[in-house]
Amino acid sequence: MKRITLALLLLVSIVKAQNKEIKPDSLDTVLDEVLIIAAKKAKIETDMKMAVSVDEFLASNANISFIKRGAYAWEPLLNNMSTERSTVTIDGMHIFGACTDKMDPVTAYVESNNLSDIDIKSGQEGSLHGATVAGSIDLKRKSTAFGLSKTWSGAYQSGIEFNNNQLFNLGNVAYSCDKLVAEGSVSYRKAENYSDGNNDDVNHSQFEKFNTSLGFAYKTSELSSLRVDAIFDKAKDVGYPALPMDLSLSRALITSVSYKQFFENSFVKVWDTKVYFNAVEHYMDDTTRPENLVHMDMPGWSTTYGLVSKVNVKKEQFSSEIQLNAYHNLSIAEMRMYPQDRSERTMFAYSWPWVTTRYAGLSLSNSWDISKRSQLNFGGSLGINYNYSKYAEFNWIFHPGAPQEKTRFLPNLYTSYLVNVDGFNFSVGGGYGHRAPSVSEGYGYYIYNSFDRYDYIGNPDLKNEISYEANASAGFKNKKGGLQAKVNYFYIQNYIIGRILSQGSPMNYQSVGVKGYTALDYATLFNFSMDAHYAVMDNLHWKGTLTYARGLDENKNNLPFIRPLSYQTSLHYSYKKLGVLTALNGDLKQHNYSPFYGEDETPSYTNWNLSIDYSFHIKNYKTVFQIGAENLFNEYYSTYADWGNIPRMGRNIFTSLKINL
Amino acid sequence: MKLLHCIVIAIFVAITSCTIEKTDYEAELNVETTEFITFEEVTSITTDNYTISIEALNGTLYKGYNEIHLKITNTATNENLEDAHVTFLPIFTDANGNKASCPHDYHLDYDETEGYYLGYSVFTSESDSTVNWTLYVDFEDNSELYAVNHPITVKEQTNLNLNMTAFTGHDDEQYFIALVAPQSPSVAQNDLVAGIYKYNKPANPAGTFPDLSQYSYSIVEGHTLLIDPRMPEPSMGNHSSPNNEDLTQETDGLYHGVVNYTMTGNWTLNFILKNESGDIIKGTEVSTEFTPGIDGEKGELHIDILF
Ligand SMILES: [Cu+2]
């Protein structure tokens, strides 16, 4: 602990600045560009709602779907693949949840008012941040530029969601001068149980979340800066109606120090290095569930530190980013079961037996403008992944003689070719990549999955999952509208999934058996999406999205959690300072469900949403007021990815007010 | 910057304070068990010029299996006696004066490298106000026979991992199974060691005390001890573990196998004892059903452990 304090103190005094692709050649423009990018308005809001949670914002992306275990901390699926297959980072920093039951995806530890953007890359293009199969989700932190004309800026947002009486207050403030930037944000949300389309309360769906962030940047010279960042997140009394347990407390501290150096008259444009540390603790609680036969304590901890160092290079038509990524993670999860006769001995085991993961990888992402109309992107990474299980004897119970430590090499490659002709655009691409099994897949021990009601056992000997990927897109755009279609196809070798084990017996009383993580020979996944938008009039816009996916295992059985045909369509009308949006979204009936993996058929549903916003000024401060309703028809439904078929929220009237200071 | 220091420290203190402590796993394993590895003197008997020293783990004799180290010293020459044809007989007397023995090694062999006579005794009950144990040791030096007896105390074995059971088999013979190792198991594959003994029924009525034919026990040879561990706790629903290996006899005379404990707590080791030809001497198969809320299965032959 002392060491960590020292490390943190050392961290005090630095930066990371926004790091988007830097195109201009002269340094001045480079810096200007950076300033502009950094100054870009934070826009974590959807067309429908201006005060959204991070989850709601992610949901507006066609590549993302969610497994929902309640009203809080949804697990994002990228390309219909669960979080093991994607890398989720905060400004390139790796962070891992501390819950064996996936109650805390990384996206639960940030808040919309400390993010500026979410960068989603599909498939191997996402390998820049580390080995992946599905792609990457990078949560970009807000970062104020130096020397803004407005020294002080800020925003305050407040609102109510009436369905679950969620009250939220989000505030952020930033100070900027030539040498120094300081910024911070605070947010607090508290919600009660939500009610479903039958107006019944969904018990255990309440939550309370507090999040705060701080950032300080100091310009160490004309061409360099230092930045320190910290996020603290605390969730309390969070209910998970789909799970047999709730969360009493979860806390995360996410810190980083970064140093950024620009270069003049050089093909190297910028070098950005960051060291980071984050610690997550997660305490589940079942005292709220007196119906449970067994009382259990299940605390979990995840601690990560790491380094990201990247260089952006540009010469004529060629630009590239070289990134070095290294991290160390320790994941611990305990379970202690209390016997019915409390005078008897408690029963203890590790569900994550102190599993260390170390990763170091070098990645490269290149872009070559072959001509004005065509571009070639290619890149890849090579990583070394090392795992160590301190209490390997837990793993040996099911896998006698399995190695206590394991080193894997994880290569990833991708390429894509883009053509742009007279408003039409086409692209084709391919990728190849490995990923290592996650902590649960490799070393998990009796992790209860309440979806299929099996206890899951990890296998340290699992092979790397190998993905072969092909993607293509075609689109057309003009002044009035546009149409874009995307497809991708994954052939995944050694696809990791739980299979019933003939040995062992359940440990959790709700469980019906034991499953082991096993590699299928292969599985295939196909994703299709189509986006269209059209300006009917100058102030009337239409938008529509259609997605379809199919996932099959080696025996042509359906994979679980694959989104059925889904649609989203919206119409936005603006008149002076008034905006009206109406949207329809839904899934068709889930035909291709997977009984083998615990799914049942989910019927179709449609949601109709409506929102109205009005902009005005309070003493020169731009203010927006919004009121709206989701699920206006109060439809009772649950989606294919609602854990245990828990019903979704019924009609929800929301209102919010945002003041830009 | 000072402010920042303070804030970072404050946040850090906030996150590291008042959280649930991580379990000290090594300590957790020793809550119910203590592992003894050193042999200490239990008692010493002096007769003529000889001192007989008896050693056992922790200097205590417990109910169940005890490895015995015995040394005889000639106090005149201060020499250790080797090859003294030492015999060892524990005798138990109940309140009515009935005498019996327990599984034991009668002829103790001398271990030259270690410098002691090696034996064992599986005490079948603890000493108390009505039950007492006496040790009869005979040895030979310079062709002269010496015989001594000495009261001993057998204490309760609080470590259930060294528990024992005595039963009458379907062949009407009297059997004893005593756990020898592990003393302190862990959530892991544990090498399980047990001694299996039987009482050799005398052909004739007892002669003058001590009539050896009345107190003869032997190691059961070449049998198999099938194992099925279960958790008795009702909420565990008859939970068991995979990859256990039945116990078979090895050259040390003891039976060795593997038991996996998937978590700490109470466990029942359900056994089936089979002879060389595969006939069941004792024990029943238990249900493998998962039955939440109902006590775990205990077969007709079982030993309860706890760690
Ligand atoms: Cu949890």
GROMACS .gro file of N, CA, C and O in nm, chain B residues 1-79:
model
  316
  662MET      N    1  -0.034   2.296  -0.715
  662MET     CA    2   0.005   2.154  -0.715
  662MET      C    3  -0.012   2.090  -0.578
  662MET      O    4  -0.040   1.972  -0.567
  663LYS      N    5   0.004   2.171  -0.475
  663LYS     CA    6  -0.013   2.117  -0.341
  663LYS      C    7  -0.154   2.065  -0.321
  663LYS      O    8  -0.176   1.960  -0.263
  664LEU      N    9  -0.247   2.144  -0.376
  664LEU     CA   10  -0.387   2.105  -0.366
  664LEU      C   11  -0.407   1.968  -0.430
  664LEU      O   12  -0.473   1.881  -0.377
  665LEU      N   13  -0.342   1.952  -0.544
  665LEU     CA   14  -0.356   1.827  -0.617
  665LEU      C   15  -0.303   1.710  -0.534
  665LEU      O   16  -0.367   1.605  -0.524
  666HIS      N   17  -0.186   1.732  -0.474
  666HIS     CA   18  -0.131   1.630  -0.384
  666HIS      C   19  -0.236   1.588  -0.284
  666HIS      O   20  -0.263   1.470  -0.264
  667CYS      N   21  -0.294   1.689  -0.222
  667CYS     CA   22  -0.390   1.662  -0.116
  667CYS      C   23  -0.509   1.584  -0.170
  667CYS      O   24  -0.554   1.487  -0.110
  668ILE      N   25  -0.555   1.626  -0.287
  668ILE     CA   26  -0.673   1.560  -0.343
  668ILE      C   27  -0.642   1.415  -0.376
  668ILE      O   28  -0.717   1.324  -0.343
  669VAL      N   29  -0.526   1.395  -0.439
  669VAL     CA   30  -0.489   1.257  -0.476
  669VAL      C   31  -0.476   1.172  -0.351
  669VAL      O   32  -0.526   1.060  -0.344
  670ILE      N   33  -0.415   1.227  -0.248
  670ILE     CA   34  -0.400   1.151  -0.125
  670ILE      C   35  -0.537   1.122  -0.063
  670ILE      O   36  -0.566   1.011  -0.022
  671ALA      N   37  -0.623   1.224  -0.067
  671ALA     CA   38  -0.756   1.207  -0.009
  671ALA      C   39  -0.832   1.097  -0.081
  671ALA      O   40  -0.892   1.010  -0.019
  672ILE      N   41  -0.825   1.101  -0.212
  672ILE     CA   42  -0.895   0.997  -0.290
  672ILE      C   43  -0.835   0.861  -0.258
  672ILE      O   44  -0.906   0.764  -0.238
  673PHE      N   45  -0.705   0.859  -0.251
  673PHE     CA   46  -0.639   0.732  -0.226
  673PHE      C   47  -0.678   0.675  -0.089
  673PHE      O   48  -0.710   0.558  -0.076
  674VAL      N   49  -0.680   0.762   0.008
  674VAL     CA   50  -0.719   0.718   0.143
  674VAL      C   51  -0.864   0.669   0.140
  674VAL      O   52  -0.898   0.566   0.196
  675ALA      N   53  -0.946   0.743   0.065
  675ALA     CA   54  -1.087   0.705   0.058
  675ALA      C   55  -1.103   0.565   0.002
  675ALA      O   56  -1.184   0.486   0.049
  676ILE      N   57  -1.023   0.533  -0.099
  676ILE     CA   58  -1.045   0.403  -0.163
  676ILE      C   59  -0.979   0.289  -0.087
  676ILE      O   60  -1.025   0.176  -0.091
  677THR      N   61  -0.873   0.317  -0.015
  677THR     CA   62  -0.807   0.206   0.052
  677THR      C   63  -0.862   0.182   0.192
  677THR      O   64  -0.836   0.080   0.252
  678SER      N   65  -0.938   0.278   0.242
  678SER     CA   66  -0.986   0.261   0.378
  678SER      C   67  -1.119   0.187   0.382
  678SER      O   68  -1.188   0.176   0.282
  679CYS      N   69  -1.150   0.140   0.497
  679CYS     CA   70  -1.276   0.074   0.530
  679CYS      C   71  -1.333  -0.012   0.418
  679CYS      O   72  -1.447  -0.002   0.380
  680THR      N   73  -1.250  -0.097   0.365
  680THR     CA   74  -1.298  -0.193   0.267
  680THR      C   75  -1.289  -0.331   0.331
  680THR      O   76  -1.231  -0.345   0.438
  681ILE      N   77  -1.345  -0.429   0.267
  681ILE     CA   78  -1.337  -0.565   0.319
  681ILE      C   79  -1.194  -0.614   0.301
  681ILE      O   80  -1.134  -0.597   0.195
  682GLU      N   81  -1.140  -0.670   0.407
  682GLU     CA   82  -1.004  -0.722   0.398
  682GLU      C   83  -1.003  -0.850   0.315
  682GLU      O   84  -1.095  -0.930   0.320
  683LYS      N   85  -0.895  -0.869   0.243
  683LYS     CA   86  -0.881  -0.995   0.170
  683LYS      C   87  -0.855  -1.107   0.271
  683LYS      O   88  -0.794  -1.086   0.375
  684THR      N   89  -0.901  -1.224   0.237
  684THR     CA   90  -0.882  -1.339   0.325
  684THR      C   91  -0.736  -1.382   0.324
  684THR      O   92  -0.673  -1.388   0.219
  685ASP      N   93  -0.684  -1.409   0.443
  685ASP     CA   94  -0.550  -1.466   0.452
  685ASP      C   95  -0.567  -1.617   0.435
  685ASP      O   96  -0.604  -1.688   0.528
  686TYR      N   97  -0.543  -1.663   0.314
  686TYR     CA   98  -0.578  -1.802   0.281
  686TYR      C   99  -0.499  -1.904   0.361
  686TYR      O  100  -0.554  -2.003   0.409
  687GLU      N  101  -0.370  -1.877   0.378
  687GLU     CA  102  -0.288  -1.972   0.454
  687GLU      C  103  -0.339  -1.985   0.597
  687GLU      O  104  -0.347  -2.095   0.652
  688ALA      N  105  -0.377  -1.871   0.656
  688ALA     CA  106  -0.430  -1.875   0.792
  688ALA      C  107  -0.566  -1.945   0.795
  688ALA      O  108  -0.599  -2.018   0.888
  689GLU      N  109  -0.642  -1.922   0.688
  689GLU     CA  110  -0.775  -1.982   0.677
  689GLU      C  111  -0.767  -2.135   0.686
  689GLU      O  112  -0.851  -2.200   0.747
  690LEU      N  113  -0.660  -2.191   0.627
  690LEU     CA  114  -0.646  -2.336   0.625
  690LEU      C  115  -0.609  -2.393   0.762
  690LEU      O  116  -0.622  -2.512   0.786
  691ASN      N  117  -0.559  -2.306   0.850
  691ASN     CA  118  -0.516  -2.357   0.979
  691ASN      C  119  -0.611  -2.319   1.092
  691ASN      O  120  -0.576  -2.328   1.209
  692VAL      N  121  -0.732  -2.278   1.056
  692VAL     CA  122  -0.829  -2.243   1.159
  692VAL      C  123  -0.868  -2.368   1.237
  692VAL      O  124  -0.875  -2.368   1.360
  693GLU      N  125  -0.893  -2.476   1.166
  693GLU     CA  126  -0.942  -2.597   1.229
  693GLU      C  127  -0.835  -2.704   1.247
  693GLU      O  128  -0.859  -2.805   1.311
  694THR      N  129  -0.722  -2.686   1.184
  694THR     CA  130  -0.623  -2.793   1.187
  694THR      C  131  -0.486  -2.737   1.223
  694THR      O  132  -0.456  -2.621   1.197
  695THR      N  133  -0.408  -2.821   1.285
  695THR     CA  134  -0.269  -2.786   1.313
  695THR      C  135  -0.186  -2.900   1.258
  695THR      O  136  -0.221  -3.017   1.278
  696GLU      N  137  -0.083  -2.865   1.189
  696GLU     CA  138   0.001  -2.970   1.133
  696GLU      C  139   0.120  -2.990   1.225
  696GLU      O  140   0.193  -2.896   1.255
  697PHE      N  141   0.136  -3.110   1.276
  697PHE     CA  142   0.252  -3.141   1.361
  697PHE      C  143   0.355  -3.217   1.279
  697PHE      O  144   0.321  -3.313   1.211
  698ILE      N  145   0.479  -3.173   1.285
  698ILE     CA  146   0.580  -3.244   1.206
  698ILE      C  147   0.693  -3.297   1.293
  698ILE      O  148   0.767  -3.383   1.251
  699THR      N  149   0.704  -3.248   1.418
  699THR     CA  150   0.815  -3.296   1.499
  699THR      C  151   0.768  -3.399   1.602
  699THR      O  152   0.661  -3.386   1.662
  700PHE      N  153   0.852  -3.499   1.619
  700PHE     CA  154   0.824  -3.604   1.718
  700PHE      C  155   0.884  -3.561   1.851
  700PHE      O  156   0.999  -3.517   1.857
  701GLU      N  157   0.803  -3.572   1.954
  701GLU     CA  158   0.852  -3.536   2.086
  701GLU      C  159   0.821  -3.650   2.182
  701GLU      O  160   0.736  -3.734   2.155
  702GLU      N  161   0.891  -3.649   2.293
  702GLU     CA  162   0.875  -3.760   2.387
  702GLU      C  163   0.738  -3.757   2.454
  702GLU      O  164   0.692  -3.654   2.502
  703VAL      N  165   0.673  -3.872   2.455
  703VAL     CA  166   0.543  -3.883   2.520
  703VAL      C  167   0.566  -3.922   2.666
  703VAL      O  168   0.512  -3.865   2.760
  704THR      N  169   0.651  -4.024   2.681
  704THR     CA  170   0.678  -4.074   2.815
  704THR      C  171   0.809  -4.151   2.811
  704THR      O  172   0.856  -4.189   2.703
  705SER      N  173   0.868  -4.171   2.925
  705SER     CA  174   0.984  -4.259   2.927
  705SER      C  175   0.970  -4.354   3.047
  705SER      O  176   0.914  -4.318   3.151
  706ILE      N  177   1.017  -4.474   3.024
  706ILE     CA  178   1.004  -4.578   3.124
  706ILE      C  179   1.145  -4.620   3.163
  706ILE      O  180   1.229  -4.644   3.075
  707THR      N  181   1.168  -4.629   3.291
  707THR     CA  182   1.300  -4.672   3.335
  707THR      C  183   1.288  -4.809   3.401
  707THR      O  184   1.200  -4.831   3.484
  708THR      N  185   1.374  -4.900   3.356
  708THR     CA  186   1.375  -5.033   3.417
  708THR      C  187   1.520  -5.080   3.419
  708THR      O  188   1.591  -5.070   3.319
  709ASP      N  189   1.563  -5.127   3.536
  709ASP     CA  190   1.704  -5.164   3.555
  709ASP      C  191   1.793  -5.051   3.504
  709ASP      O  192   1.776  -4.937   3.543
  710ASN      N  193   1.881  -5.087   3.410
  710ASN     CA  194   1.971  -4.984   3.357
  710ASN      C  195   1.923  -4.925   3.226
  710ASN      O  196   2.002  -4.867   3.153
  711TYR      N  197   1.798  -4.947   3.198
  711TYR     CA  198   1.749  -4.904   3.066
  711TYR      C  199   1.643  -4.795   3.077
  711TYR      O  200   1.561  -4.798   3.169
  712THR      N  201   1.649  -4.704   2.983
  712THR     CA  202   1.542  -4.604   2.970
  712THR      C  203   1.476  -4.622   2.834
  712THR      O  204   1.545  -4.625   2.732
  713ILE      N  205   1.346  -4.641   2.839
  713ILE     CA  206   1.272  -4.653   2.714
  713ILE      C  207   1.200  -4.522   2.691
  713ILE      O  208   1.122  -4.476   2.775
  714SER      N  209   1.228  -4.463   2.578
  714SER     CA  210   1.164  -4.335   2.547
  714SER      C  211   1.067  -4.357   2.431
  714SER      O  212   1.103  -4.415   2.329
  715ILE      N  213   0.946  -4.309   2.450
  715ILE     CA  214   0.845  -4.324   2.345
  715ILE      C  215   0.811  -4.185   2.290
  715ILE      O  216   0.778  -4.094   2.366
  716GLU      N  217   0.823  -4.175   2.158
  716GLU     CA  218   0.797  -4.045   2.094
  716GLU      C  219   0.681  -4.056   1.997
  716GLU      O  220   0.661  -4.157   1.930
  717ALA      N  221   0.606  -3.948   1.993
  717ALA     CA  222   0.499  -3.938   1.894
  717ALA      C  223   0.488  -3.792   1.851
  717ALA      O  224   0.551  -3.705   1.912
  718LEU      N  225   0.411  -3.766   1.748
  718LEU     CA  226   0.395  -3.628   1.701
  718LEU      C  227   0.336  -3.543   1.813
  718LEU      O  228   0.242  -3.583   1.881
  719ASN      N  229   0.394  -3.428   1.832
  719ASN     CA  230   0.349  -3.333   1.934
  719ASN      C  231   0.361  -3.389   2.075
  719ASN      O  232   0.300  -3.338   2.168
  720GLY      N  233   0.437  -3.499   2.092
  720GLY     CA  234   0.456  -3.556   2.224
  720GLY      C  235   0.327  -3.607   2.289
  720GLY      O  236   0.316  -3.614   2.410
  721THR      N  237   0.230  -3.642   2.204
  721THR     CA  238   0.100  -3.682   2.257
  721THR      C  239   0.047  -3.802   2.178
  721THR      O  240   0.065  -3.810   2.057
  722LEU      N  241  -0.015  -3.892   2.251
  722LEU     CA  242  -0.084  -4.002   2.184
  722LEU      C  243  -0.231  -3.963   2.170
  722LEU      O  244  -0.292  -3.917   2.266
  723TYR      N  245  -0.281  -3.979   2.049
  723TYR     CA  246  -0.419  -3.941   2.023
  723TYR      C  247  -0.500  -4.063   1.983
  723TYR      O  248  -0.446  -4.162   1.934
  724LYS      N  249  -0.629  -4.051   2.000
  724LYS     CA  250  -0.717  -4.151   1.942
  724LYS      C  251  -0.693  -4.152   1.791
  724LYS      O  252  -0.678  -4.047   1.730
  725GLY      N  253  -0.688  -4.271   1.732
  725GLY     CA  254  -0.660  -4.281   1.589
  725GLY      C  255  -0.518  -4.325   1.564
  725GLY      O  256  -0.453  -4.385   1.651
  726TYR      N  257  -0.468  -4.292   1.447
  726TYR     CA  258  -0.336  -4.341   1.406
  726TYR      C  259  -0.225  -4.260   1.471
  726TYR      O  260  -0.228  -4.137   1.471
  727ASN      N  261  -0.127  -4.330   1.528
  727ASN     CA  262  -0.008  -4.265   1.585
  727ASN      C  263   0.116  -4.338   1.535
  727ASN      O  264   0.127  -4.459   1.554
  728GLU      N  265   0.206  -4.264   1.476
  728GLU     CA  266   0.335  -4.323   1.443
  728GLU      C  267   0.417  -4.317   1.572
  728GLU      O  268   0.418  -4.215   1.641
  729ILE      N  269   0.483  -4.431   1.603
  729ILE     CA  270   0.554  -4.440   1.731
  729ILE      C  271   0.704  -4.454   1.704
  729ILE      O  272   0.745  -4.537   1.621
  730HIS      N  273   0.784  -4.373   1.769
  730HIS     CA  274   0.930  -4.389   1.767
  730HIS      C  275   0.972  -4.430   1.907
  730HIS      O  276   0.935  -4.364   2.004
  731LEU      N  277   1.049  -4.537   1.914
  731LEU     CA  278   1.087  -4.588   2.046
  731LEU      C  279   1.239  -4.602   2.054
  731LEU      O  280   1.301  -4.653   1.961
  732LYS      N  281   1.295  -4.551   2.162
  732LYS     CA  282   1.439  -4.560   2.180
  732LYS      C  283   1.468  -4.627   2.313
  732LYS      O  284   1.402  -4.596   2.414
  733ILE      N  285   1.567  -4.716   2.313
  733ILE     CA  286   1.607  -4.777   2.440
  733ILE      C  287   1.754  -4.743   2.464
  733ILE      O  288   1.838  -4.765   2.378
  734THR      N  289   1.779  -4.685   2.577
  734THR     CA  290   1.916  -4.646   2.609
  734THR      C  291   1.962  -4.722   2.733
  734THR      O  292   1.886  -4.737   2.830
  735ASN      N  293   2.081  -4.770   2.724
  735ASN     CA  294   2.144  -4.831   2.840
  735ASN      C  295   2.205  -4.716   2.920
  735ASN      O  296   2.300  -4.652   2.876
  736THR      N  297   2.149  -4.688   3.036
  736THR     CA  298   2.194  -4.570   3.111
  736THR      C  299   2.335  -4.586   3.164
  736THR      O  300   2.405  -4.488   3.188
  737ALA      N  301   2.378  -4.713   3.179
  737ALA     CA  302   2.514  -4.736   3.229
  737ALA      C  303   2.618  -4.701   3.123
  737ALA      O  304   2.715  -4.631   3.150
  738THR      N  305   2.592  -4.746   3.000
  738THR     CA  306   2.690  -4.722   2.894
  738THR      C  307   2.654  -4.604   2.807
  738THR      O  308   2.732  -4.561   2.723
  739ASN      N  309   2.530  -4.555   2.830
  739ASN     CA  310   2.479  -4.446   2.748
  739ASN      C  311   2.473  -4.483   2.599
  739ASN      O  312   2.494  -4.399   2.513
  740GLU      N  313   2.447  -4.610   2.573
  740GLU     CA  314   2.439  -4.656   2.435
  740GLU      C  315   2.296  -4.686   2.397
  740GLU      O  316   2.218  -4.731   2.481
   0.00000   0.00000   0.00000
